[in-house]
PDB file of C-alpha atoms and ligand atoms in Angstrom:
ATOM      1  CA  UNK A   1       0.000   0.000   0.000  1.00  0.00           C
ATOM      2  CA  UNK A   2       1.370   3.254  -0.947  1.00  0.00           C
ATOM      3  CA  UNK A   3       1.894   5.431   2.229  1.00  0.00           C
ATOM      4  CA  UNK A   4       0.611   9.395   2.323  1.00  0.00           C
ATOM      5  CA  UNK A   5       2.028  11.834   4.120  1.00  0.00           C
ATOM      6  CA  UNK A   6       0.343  14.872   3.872  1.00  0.00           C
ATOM      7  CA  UNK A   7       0.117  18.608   5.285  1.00  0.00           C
ATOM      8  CA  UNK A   8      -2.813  20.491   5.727  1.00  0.00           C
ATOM      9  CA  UNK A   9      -2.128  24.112   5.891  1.00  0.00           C
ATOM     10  CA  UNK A  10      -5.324  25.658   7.425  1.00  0.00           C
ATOM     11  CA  UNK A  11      -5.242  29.463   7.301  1.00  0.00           C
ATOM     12  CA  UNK A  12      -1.745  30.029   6.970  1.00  0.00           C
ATOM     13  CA  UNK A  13       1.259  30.534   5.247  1.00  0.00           C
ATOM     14  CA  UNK A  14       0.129  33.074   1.858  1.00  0.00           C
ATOM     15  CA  UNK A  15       2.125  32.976  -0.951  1.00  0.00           C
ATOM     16  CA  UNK A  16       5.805  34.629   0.295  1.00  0.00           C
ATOM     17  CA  UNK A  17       5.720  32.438   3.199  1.00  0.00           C
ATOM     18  CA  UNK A  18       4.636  29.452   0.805  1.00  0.00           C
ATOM     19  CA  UNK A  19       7.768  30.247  -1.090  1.00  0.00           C
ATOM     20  CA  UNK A  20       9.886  30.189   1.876  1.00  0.00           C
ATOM     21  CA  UNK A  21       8.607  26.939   2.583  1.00  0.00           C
ATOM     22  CA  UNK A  22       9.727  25.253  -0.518  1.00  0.00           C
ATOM     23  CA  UNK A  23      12.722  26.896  -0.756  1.00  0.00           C
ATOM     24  CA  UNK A  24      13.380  25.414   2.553  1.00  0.00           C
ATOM     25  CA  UNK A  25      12.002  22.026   2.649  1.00  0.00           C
ATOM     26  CA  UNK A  26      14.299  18.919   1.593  1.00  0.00           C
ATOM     27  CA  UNK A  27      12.231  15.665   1.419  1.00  0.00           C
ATOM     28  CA  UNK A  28      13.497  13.190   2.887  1.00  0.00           C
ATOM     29  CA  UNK A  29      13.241  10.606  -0.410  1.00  0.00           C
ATOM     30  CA  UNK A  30      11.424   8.379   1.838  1.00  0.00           C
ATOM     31  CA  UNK A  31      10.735   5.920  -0.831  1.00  0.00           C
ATOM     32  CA  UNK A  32       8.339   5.342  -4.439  1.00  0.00           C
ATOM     33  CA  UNK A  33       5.751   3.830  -2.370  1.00  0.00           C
ATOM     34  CA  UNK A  34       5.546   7.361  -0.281  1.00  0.00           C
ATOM     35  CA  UNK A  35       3.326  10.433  -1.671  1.00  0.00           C
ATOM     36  CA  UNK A  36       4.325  13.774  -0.223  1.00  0.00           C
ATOM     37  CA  UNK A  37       1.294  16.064  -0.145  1.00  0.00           C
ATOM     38  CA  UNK A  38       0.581  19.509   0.547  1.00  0.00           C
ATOM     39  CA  UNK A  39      -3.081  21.630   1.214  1.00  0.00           C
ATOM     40  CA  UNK A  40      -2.159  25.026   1.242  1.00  0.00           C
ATOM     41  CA  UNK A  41      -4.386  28.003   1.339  1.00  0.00           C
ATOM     42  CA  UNK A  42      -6.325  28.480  -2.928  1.00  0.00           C
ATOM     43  CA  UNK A  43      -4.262  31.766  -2.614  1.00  0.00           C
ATOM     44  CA  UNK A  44      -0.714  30.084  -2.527  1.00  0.00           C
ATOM     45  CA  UNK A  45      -1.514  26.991  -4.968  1.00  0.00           C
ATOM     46  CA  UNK A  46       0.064  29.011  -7.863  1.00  0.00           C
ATOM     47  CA  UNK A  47       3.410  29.828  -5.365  1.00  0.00           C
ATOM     48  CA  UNK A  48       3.829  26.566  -4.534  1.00  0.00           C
ATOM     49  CA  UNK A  49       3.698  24.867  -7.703  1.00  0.00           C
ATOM     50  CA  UNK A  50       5.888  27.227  -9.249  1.00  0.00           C
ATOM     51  CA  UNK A  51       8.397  27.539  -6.131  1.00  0.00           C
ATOM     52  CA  UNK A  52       8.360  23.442  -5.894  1.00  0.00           C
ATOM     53  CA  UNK A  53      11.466  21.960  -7.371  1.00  0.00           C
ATOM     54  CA  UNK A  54      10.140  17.983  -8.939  1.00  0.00           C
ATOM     55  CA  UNK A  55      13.149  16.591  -6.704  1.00  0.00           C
ATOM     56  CA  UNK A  56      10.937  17.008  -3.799  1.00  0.00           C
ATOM     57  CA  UNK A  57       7.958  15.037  -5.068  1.00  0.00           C
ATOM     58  CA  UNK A  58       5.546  17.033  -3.952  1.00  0.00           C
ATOM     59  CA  UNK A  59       1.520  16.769  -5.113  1.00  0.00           C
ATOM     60  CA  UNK A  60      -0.854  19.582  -4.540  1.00  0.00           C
ATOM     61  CA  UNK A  61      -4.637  19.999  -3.272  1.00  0.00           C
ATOM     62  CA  UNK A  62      -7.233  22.378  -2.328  1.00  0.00           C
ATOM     63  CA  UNK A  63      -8.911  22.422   1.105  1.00  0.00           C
ATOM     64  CA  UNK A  64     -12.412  22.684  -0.092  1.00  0.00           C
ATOM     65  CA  UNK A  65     -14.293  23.142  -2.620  1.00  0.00           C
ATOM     66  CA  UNK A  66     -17.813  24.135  -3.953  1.00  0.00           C
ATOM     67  CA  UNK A  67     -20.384  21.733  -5.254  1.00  0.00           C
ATOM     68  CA  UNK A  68     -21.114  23.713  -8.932  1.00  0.00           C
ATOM     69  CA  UNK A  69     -18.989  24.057 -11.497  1.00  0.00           C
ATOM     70  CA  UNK A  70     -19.018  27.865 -11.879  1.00  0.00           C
ATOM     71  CA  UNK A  71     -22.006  30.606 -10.848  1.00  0.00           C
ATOM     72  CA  UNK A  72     -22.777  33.180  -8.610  1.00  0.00           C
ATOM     73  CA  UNK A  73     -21.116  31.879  -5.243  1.00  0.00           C
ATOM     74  CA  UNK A  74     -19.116  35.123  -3.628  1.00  0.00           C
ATOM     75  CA  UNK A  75     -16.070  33.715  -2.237  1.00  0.00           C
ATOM     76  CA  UNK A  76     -16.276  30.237  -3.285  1.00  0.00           C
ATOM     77  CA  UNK A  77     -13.962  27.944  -5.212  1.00  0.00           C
ATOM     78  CA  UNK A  78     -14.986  25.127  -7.779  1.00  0.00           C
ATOM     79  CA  UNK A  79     -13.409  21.698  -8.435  1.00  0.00           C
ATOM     80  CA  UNK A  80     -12.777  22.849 -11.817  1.00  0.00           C
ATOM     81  CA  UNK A  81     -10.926  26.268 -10.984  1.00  0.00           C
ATOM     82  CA  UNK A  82      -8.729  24.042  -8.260  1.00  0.00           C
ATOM     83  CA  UNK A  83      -8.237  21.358 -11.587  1.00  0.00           C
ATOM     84  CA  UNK A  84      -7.447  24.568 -13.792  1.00  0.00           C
ATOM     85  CA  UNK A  85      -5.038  26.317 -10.954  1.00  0.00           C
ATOM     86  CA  UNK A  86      -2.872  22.808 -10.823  1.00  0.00           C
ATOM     87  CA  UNK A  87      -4.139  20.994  -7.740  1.00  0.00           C
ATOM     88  CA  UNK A  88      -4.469  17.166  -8.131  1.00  0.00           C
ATOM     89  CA  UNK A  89      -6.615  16.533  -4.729  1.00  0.00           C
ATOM     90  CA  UNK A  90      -9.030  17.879  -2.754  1.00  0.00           C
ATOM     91  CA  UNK A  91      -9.885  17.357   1.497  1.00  0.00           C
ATOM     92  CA  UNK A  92     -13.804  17.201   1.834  1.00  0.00           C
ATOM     93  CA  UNK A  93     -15.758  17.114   4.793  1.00  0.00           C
ATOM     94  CA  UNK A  94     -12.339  18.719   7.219  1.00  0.00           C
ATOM     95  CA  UNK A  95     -13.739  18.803  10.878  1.00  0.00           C
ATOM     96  CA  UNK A  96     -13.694  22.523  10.693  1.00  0.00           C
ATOM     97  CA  UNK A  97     -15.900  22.571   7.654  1.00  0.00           C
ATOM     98  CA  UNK A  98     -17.972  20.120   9.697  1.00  0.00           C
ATOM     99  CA  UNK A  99     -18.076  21.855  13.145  1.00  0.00           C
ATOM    100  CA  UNK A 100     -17.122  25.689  12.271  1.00  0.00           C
ATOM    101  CA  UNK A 101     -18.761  26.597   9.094  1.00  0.00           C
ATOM    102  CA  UNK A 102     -21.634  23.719   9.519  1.00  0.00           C
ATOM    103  CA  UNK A 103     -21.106  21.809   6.328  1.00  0.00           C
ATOM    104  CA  UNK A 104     -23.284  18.546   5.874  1.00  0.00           C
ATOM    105  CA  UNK A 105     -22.694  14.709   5.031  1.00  0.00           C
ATOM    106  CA  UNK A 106     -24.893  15.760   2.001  1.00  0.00           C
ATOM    107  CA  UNK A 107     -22.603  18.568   1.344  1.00  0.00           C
ATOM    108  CA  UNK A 108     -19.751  16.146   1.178  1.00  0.00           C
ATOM    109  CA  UNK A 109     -21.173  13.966  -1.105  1.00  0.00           C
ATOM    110  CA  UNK A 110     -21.850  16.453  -3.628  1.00  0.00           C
ATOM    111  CA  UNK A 111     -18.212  17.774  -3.276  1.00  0.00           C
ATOM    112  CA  UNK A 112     -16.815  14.471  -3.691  1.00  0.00           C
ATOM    113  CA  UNK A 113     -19.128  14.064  -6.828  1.00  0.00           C
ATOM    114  CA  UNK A 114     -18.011  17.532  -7.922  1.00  0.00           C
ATOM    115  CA  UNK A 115     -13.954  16.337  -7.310  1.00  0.00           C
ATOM    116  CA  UNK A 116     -14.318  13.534  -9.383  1.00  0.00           C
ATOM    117  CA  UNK A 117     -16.124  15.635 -11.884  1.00  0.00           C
ATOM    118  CA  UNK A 118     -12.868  17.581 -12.563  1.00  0.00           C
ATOM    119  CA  UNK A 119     -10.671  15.006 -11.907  1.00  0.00           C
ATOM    120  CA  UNK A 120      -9.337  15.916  -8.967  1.00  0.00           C
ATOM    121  CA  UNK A 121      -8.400  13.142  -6.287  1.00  0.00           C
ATOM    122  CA  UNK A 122     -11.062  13.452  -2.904  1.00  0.00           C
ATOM    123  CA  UNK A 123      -9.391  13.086   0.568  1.00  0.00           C
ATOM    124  CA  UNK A 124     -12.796  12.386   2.440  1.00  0.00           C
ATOM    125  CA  UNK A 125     -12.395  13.606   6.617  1.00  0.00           C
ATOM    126  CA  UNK A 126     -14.315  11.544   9.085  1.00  0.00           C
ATOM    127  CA  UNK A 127     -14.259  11.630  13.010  1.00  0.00           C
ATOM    128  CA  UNK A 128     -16.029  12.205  16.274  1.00  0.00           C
ATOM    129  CA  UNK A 129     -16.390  14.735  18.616  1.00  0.00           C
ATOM    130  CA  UNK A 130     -15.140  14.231  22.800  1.00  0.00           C
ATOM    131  CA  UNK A 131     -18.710  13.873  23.540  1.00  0.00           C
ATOM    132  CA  UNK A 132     -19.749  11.684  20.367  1.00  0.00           C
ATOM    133  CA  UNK A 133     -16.706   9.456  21.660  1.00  0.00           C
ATOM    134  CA  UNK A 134     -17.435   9.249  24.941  1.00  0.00           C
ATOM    135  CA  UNK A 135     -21.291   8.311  24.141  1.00  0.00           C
ATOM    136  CA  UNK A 136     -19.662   5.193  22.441  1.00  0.00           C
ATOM    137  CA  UNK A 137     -20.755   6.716  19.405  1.00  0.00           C
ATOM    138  CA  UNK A 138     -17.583   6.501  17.552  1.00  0.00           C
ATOM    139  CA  UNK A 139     -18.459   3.508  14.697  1.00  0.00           C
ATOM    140  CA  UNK A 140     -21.609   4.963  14.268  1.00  0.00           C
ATOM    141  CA  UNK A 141     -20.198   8.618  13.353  1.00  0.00           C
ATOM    142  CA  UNK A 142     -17.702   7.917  11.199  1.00  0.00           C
ATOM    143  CA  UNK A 143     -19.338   5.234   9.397  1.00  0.00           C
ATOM    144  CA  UNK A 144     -22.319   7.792   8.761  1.00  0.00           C
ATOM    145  CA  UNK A 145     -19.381  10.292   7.492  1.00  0.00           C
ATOM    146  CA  UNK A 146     -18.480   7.475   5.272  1.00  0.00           C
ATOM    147  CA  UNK A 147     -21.649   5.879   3.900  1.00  0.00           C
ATOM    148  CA  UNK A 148     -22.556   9.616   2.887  1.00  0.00           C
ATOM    149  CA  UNK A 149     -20.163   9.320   0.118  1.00  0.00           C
ATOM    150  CA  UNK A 150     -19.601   5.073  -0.323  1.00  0.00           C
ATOM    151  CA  UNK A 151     -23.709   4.996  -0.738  1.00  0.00           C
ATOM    152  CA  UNK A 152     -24.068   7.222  -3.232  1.00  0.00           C
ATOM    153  CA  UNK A 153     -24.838   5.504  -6.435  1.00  0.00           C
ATOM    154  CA  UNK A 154     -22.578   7.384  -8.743  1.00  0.00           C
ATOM    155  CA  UNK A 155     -19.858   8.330  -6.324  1.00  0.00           C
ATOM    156  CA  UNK A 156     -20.261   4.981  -5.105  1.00  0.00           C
ATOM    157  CA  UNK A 157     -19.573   3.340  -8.595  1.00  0.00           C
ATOM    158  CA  UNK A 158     -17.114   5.636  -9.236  1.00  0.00           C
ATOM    159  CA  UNK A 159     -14.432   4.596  -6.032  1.00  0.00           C
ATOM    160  CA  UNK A 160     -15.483   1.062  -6.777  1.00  0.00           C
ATOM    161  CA  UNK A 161     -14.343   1.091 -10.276  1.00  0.00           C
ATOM    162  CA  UNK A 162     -11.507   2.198  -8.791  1.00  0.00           C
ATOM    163  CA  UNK A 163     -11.295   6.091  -9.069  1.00  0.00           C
ATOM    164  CA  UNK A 164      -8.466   7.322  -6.806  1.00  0.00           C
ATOM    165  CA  UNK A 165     -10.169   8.299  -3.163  1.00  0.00           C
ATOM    166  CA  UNK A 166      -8.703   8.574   0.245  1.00  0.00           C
ATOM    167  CA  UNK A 167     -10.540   8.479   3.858  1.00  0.00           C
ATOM    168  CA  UNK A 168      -8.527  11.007   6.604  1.00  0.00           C
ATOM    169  CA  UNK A 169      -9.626   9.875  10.214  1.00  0.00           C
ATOM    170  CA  UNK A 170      -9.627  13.006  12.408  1.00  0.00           C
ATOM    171  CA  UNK A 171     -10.907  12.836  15.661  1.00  0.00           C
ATOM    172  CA  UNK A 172     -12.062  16.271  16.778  1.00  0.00           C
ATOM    173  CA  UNK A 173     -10.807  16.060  19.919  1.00  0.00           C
ATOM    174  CA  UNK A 174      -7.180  15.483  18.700  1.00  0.00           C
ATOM    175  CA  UNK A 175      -6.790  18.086  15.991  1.00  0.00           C
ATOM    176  CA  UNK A 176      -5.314  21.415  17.189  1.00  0.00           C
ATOM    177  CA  UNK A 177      -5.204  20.312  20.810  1.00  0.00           C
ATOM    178  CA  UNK A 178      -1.911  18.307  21.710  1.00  0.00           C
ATOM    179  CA  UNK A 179      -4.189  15.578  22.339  1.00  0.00           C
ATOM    180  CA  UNK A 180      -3.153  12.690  19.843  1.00  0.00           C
ATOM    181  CA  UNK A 181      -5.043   9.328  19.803  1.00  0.00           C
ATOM    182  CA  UNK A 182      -2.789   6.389  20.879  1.00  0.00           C
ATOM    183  CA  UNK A 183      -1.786   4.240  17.545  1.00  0.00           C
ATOM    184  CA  UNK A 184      -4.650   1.831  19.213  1.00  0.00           C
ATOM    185  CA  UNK A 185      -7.301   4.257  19.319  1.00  0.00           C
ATOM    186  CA  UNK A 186      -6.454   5.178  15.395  1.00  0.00           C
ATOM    187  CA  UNK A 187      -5.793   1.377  14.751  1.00  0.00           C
ATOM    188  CA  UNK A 188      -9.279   0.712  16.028  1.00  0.00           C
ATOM    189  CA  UNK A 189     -11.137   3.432  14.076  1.00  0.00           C
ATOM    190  CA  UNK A 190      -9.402   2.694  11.091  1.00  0.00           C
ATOM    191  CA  UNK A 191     -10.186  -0.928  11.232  1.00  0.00           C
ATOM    192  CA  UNK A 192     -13.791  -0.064  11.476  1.00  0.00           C
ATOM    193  CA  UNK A 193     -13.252   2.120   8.315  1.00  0.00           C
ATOM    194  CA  UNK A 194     -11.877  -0.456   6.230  1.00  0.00           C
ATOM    195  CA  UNK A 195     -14.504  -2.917   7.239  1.00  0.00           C
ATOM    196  CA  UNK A 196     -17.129  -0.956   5.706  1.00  0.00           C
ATOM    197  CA  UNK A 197     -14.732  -0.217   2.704  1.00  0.00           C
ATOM    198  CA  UNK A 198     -14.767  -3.851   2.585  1.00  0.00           C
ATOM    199  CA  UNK A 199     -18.396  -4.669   2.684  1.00  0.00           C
ATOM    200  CA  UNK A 200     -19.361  -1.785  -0.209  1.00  0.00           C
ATOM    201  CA  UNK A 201     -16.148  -2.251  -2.447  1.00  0.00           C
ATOM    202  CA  UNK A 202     -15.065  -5.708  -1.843  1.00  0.00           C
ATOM    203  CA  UNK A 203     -11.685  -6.330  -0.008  1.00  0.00           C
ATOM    204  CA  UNK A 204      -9.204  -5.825  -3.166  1.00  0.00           C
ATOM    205  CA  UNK A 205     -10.415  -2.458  -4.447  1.00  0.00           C
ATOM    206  CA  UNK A 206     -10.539  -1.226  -0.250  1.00  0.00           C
ATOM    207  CA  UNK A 207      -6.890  -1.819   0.428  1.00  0.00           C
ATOM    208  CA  UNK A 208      -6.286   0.254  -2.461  1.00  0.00           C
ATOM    209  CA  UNK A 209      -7.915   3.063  -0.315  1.00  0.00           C
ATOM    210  CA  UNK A 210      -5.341   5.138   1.557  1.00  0.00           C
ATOM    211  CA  UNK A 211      -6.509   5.858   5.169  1.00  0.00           C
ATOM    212  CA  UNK A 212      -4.791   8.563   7.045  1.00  0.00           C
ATOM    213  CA  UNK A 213      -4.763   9.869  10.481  1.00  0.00           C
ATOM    214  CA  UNK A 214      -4.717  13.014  11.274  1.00  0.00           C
ATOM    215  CA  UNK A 215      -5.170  14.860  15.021  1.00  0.00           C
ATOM    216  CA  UNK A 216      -1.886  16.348  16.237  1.00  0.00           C
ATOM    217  CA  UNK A 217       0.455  14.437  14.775  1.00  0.00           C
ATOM    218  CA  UNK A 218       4.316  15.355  15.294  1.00  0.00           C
ATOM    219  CA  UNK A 219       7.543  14.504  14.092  1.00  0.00           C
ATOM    220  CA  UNK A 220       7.567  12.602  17.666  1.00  0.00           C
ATOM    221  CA  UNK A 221       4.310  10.205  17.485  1.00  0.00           C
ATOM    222  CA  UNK A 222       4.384  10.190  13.647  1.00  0.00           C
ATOM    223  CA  UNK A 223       6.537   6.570  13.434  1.00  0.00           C
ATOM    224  CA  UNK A 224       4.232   4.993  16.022  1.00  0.00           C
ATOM    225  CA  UNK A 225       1.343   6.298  14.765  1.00  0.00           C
ATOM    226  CA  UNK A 226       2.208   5.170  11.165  1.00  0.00           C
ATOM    227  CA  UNK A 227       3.196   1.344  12.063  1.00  0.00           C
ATOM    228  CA  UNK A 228      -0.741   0.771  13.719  1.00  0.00           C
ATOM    229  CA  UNK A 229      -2.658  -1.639  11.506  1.00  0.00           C
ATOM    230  CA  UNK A 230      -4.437  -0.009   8.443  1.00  0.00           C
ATOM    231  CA  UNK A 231      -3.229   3.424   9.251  1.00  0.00           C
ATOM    232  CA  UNK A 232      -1.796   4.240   5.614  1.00  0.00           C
ATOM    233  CA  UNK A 233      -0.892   7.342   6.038  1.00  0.00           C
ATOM    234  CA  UNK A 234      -1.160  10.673   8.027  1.00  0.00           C
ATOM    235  CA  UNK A 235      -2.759  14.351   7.770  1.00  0.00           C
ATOM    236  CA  UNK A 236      -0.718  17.404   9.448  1.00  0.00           C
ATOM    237  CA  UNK A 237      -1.480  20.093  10.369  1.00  0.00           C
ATOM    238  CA  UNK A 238       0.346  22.528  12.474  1.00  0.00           C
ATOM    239  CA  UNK A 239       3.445  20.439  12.520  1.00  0.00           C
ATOM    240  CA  UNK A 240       3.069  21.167   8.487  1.00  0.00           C
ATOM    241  CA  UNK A 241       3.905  24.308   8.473  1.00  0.00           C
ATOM    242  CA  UNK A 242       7.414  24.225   9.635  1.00  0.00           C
ATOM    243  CA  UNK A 243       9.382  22.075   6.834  1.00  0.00           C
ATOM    244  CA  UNK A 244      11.747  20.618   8.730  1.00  0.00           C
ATOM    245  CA  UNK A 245       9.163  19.328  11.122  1.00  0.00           C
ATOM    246  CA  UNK A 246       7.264  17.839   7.826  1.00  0.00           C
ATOM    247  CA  UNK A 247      10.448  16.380   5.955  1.00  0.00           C
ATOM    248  CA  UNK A 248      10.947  14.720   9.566  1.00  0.00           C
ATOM    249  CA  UNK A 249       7.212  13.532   9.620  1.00  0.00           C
ATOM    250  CA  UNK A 250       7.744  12.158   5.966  1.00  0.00           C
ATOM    251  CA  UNK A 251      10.902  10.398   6.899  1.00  0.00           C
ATOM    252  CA  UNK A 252       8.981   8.283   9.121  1.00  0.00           C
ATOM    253  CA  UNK A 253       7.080   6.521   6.508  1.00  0.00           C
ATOM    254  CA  UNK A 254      10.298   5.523   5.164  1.00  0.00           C
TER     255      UNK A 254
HETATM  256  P1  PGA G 301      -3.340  19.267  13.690  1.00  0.00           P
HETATM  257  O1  PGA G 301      -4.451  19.337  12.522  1.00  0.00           O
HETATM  258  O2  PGA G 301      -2.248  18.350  13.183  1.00  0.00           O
HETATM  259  O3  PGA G 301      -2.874  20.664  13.880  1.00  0.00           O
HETATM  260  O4  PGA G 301      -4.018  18.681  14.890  1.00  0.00           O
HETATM  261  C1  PGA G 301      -4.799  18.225  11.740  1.00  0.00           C
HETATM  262  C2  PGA G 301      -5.879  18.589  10.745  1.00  0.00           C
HETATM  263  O5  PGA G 301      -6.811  19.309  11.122  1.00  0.00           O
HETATM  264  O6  PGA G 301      -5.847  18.193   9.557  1.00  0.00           O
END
């Protein structure tokens, strides 16, 4: 399975301090089976892809999108325009699109259809709140998150044919807070998620299916985090922004 390691930039970094990123950041050549990605801000895309040098393997995305195509949407961004601006992936469904700006499993699904419409690769995030989790309703939210997309007919088709599409596990409670799950904790989640990968794409197309954790990960916890079963991958974020603190986070899946 190939392994992702990929940085989610939030709200920061704009275009000179994208720059100074790339101009900074060695990769670690952690291997062919490793894919170095990077979600900066819409505003940076075009700094970054023409600061980044091809010797540090880097791939692009956006960190949302909007559902149509093109039309009267002040301040929005389409899966086409991301296509157009050189981004290869998209993250759907980010906690913080979730919890801060109330975006919907339906939502998701229609971004997802609207990635795939331009070609772009979706990075689906699913996880729990503290007090989802300690309800003991983990499974049931993330497999909700999940199913929104998996049990749409034409999405659904689509990933089963085998159309590139990635699952980020994010509990809520771990992103932005110092609080990482234990490799267990992820290990369990993820197990559920590739169980009902399993059951709607049968069990050869779902271990094609990257599935990264994400929730405070660090140069630190990234090795430990990255050798629990079925966790293919991780998503940074504020240890992203520093590139030696990435290039050390991507040398662990080495
Ligand atoms: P964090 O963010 O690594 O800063 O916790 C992760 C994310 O939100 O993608």
């Amino acid at each position: 399975m190939t392994r992702v390691i990929a940085g989610n930039w939030k709200m920061h970094h704009g275009p000179s301090a994208a720059r100074d990123f790339l101009s900074r950041f060695r990769s670690p050549d952690p291997g062919p089976d490793v894919r170095l990605v990077l979600f900066p801000s819409a505003v940076s895309l075009s700094a970054c892809l023409e600061s980044a040098s091809g010797a540090q393997g880097l791939e692009f995305g956006v960190q949302n999108l909007h559902p149509e195509a093109s039309g009267a949407f002040t301040g929005e961004l389409s899966a086409e325009m991301a296509a157009d601006a050189g981004a290869t992936l998209a993250l759907v469904g980010h906690s913080e699109r979730r919890h801060v700006f109330g975006e919907s499993d339906d939502e998701t699904r229609l971004k997802v259809a609207a990635a795939y419409r331009a070609g772009l690769t979706p990075v689906l995030c699913v996880g729990e709140t503290l007090p989802e989790r300690r309800e003991g309703r983990l499974q049931e939210v993330i497999l909700r998150q999940l199913d929104a997309v998996l049990g749409d007919e034409a999405t659904g088709a689509r990933i089963a044919e085998g159309t590139p599409f990635m699952v980020a596990y994010e509990p809520v409670w771990a992103i932005g807070t110092g609080e990482t799950a234990t490799p267990e904790d992820a290990a369990e989640a993820h197990r559920m998620l590739r169980a009902r990968l399993e059951g709607g794409l049968g069990r050869e197309r779902a271990g094609g299916v990257p599935i990264l954790y994400g929730g405070s990960v660090k140069p630190d916890n990234a090795g430990g985090l990255l050798a629990a079963p079925d966790v293919d991958g991780v998503l940074v974020g504020g240890a992203s922004l520093d590139p030696d603190s990435f290039a050390a986070i991507a040398a662990a899946a080495g």
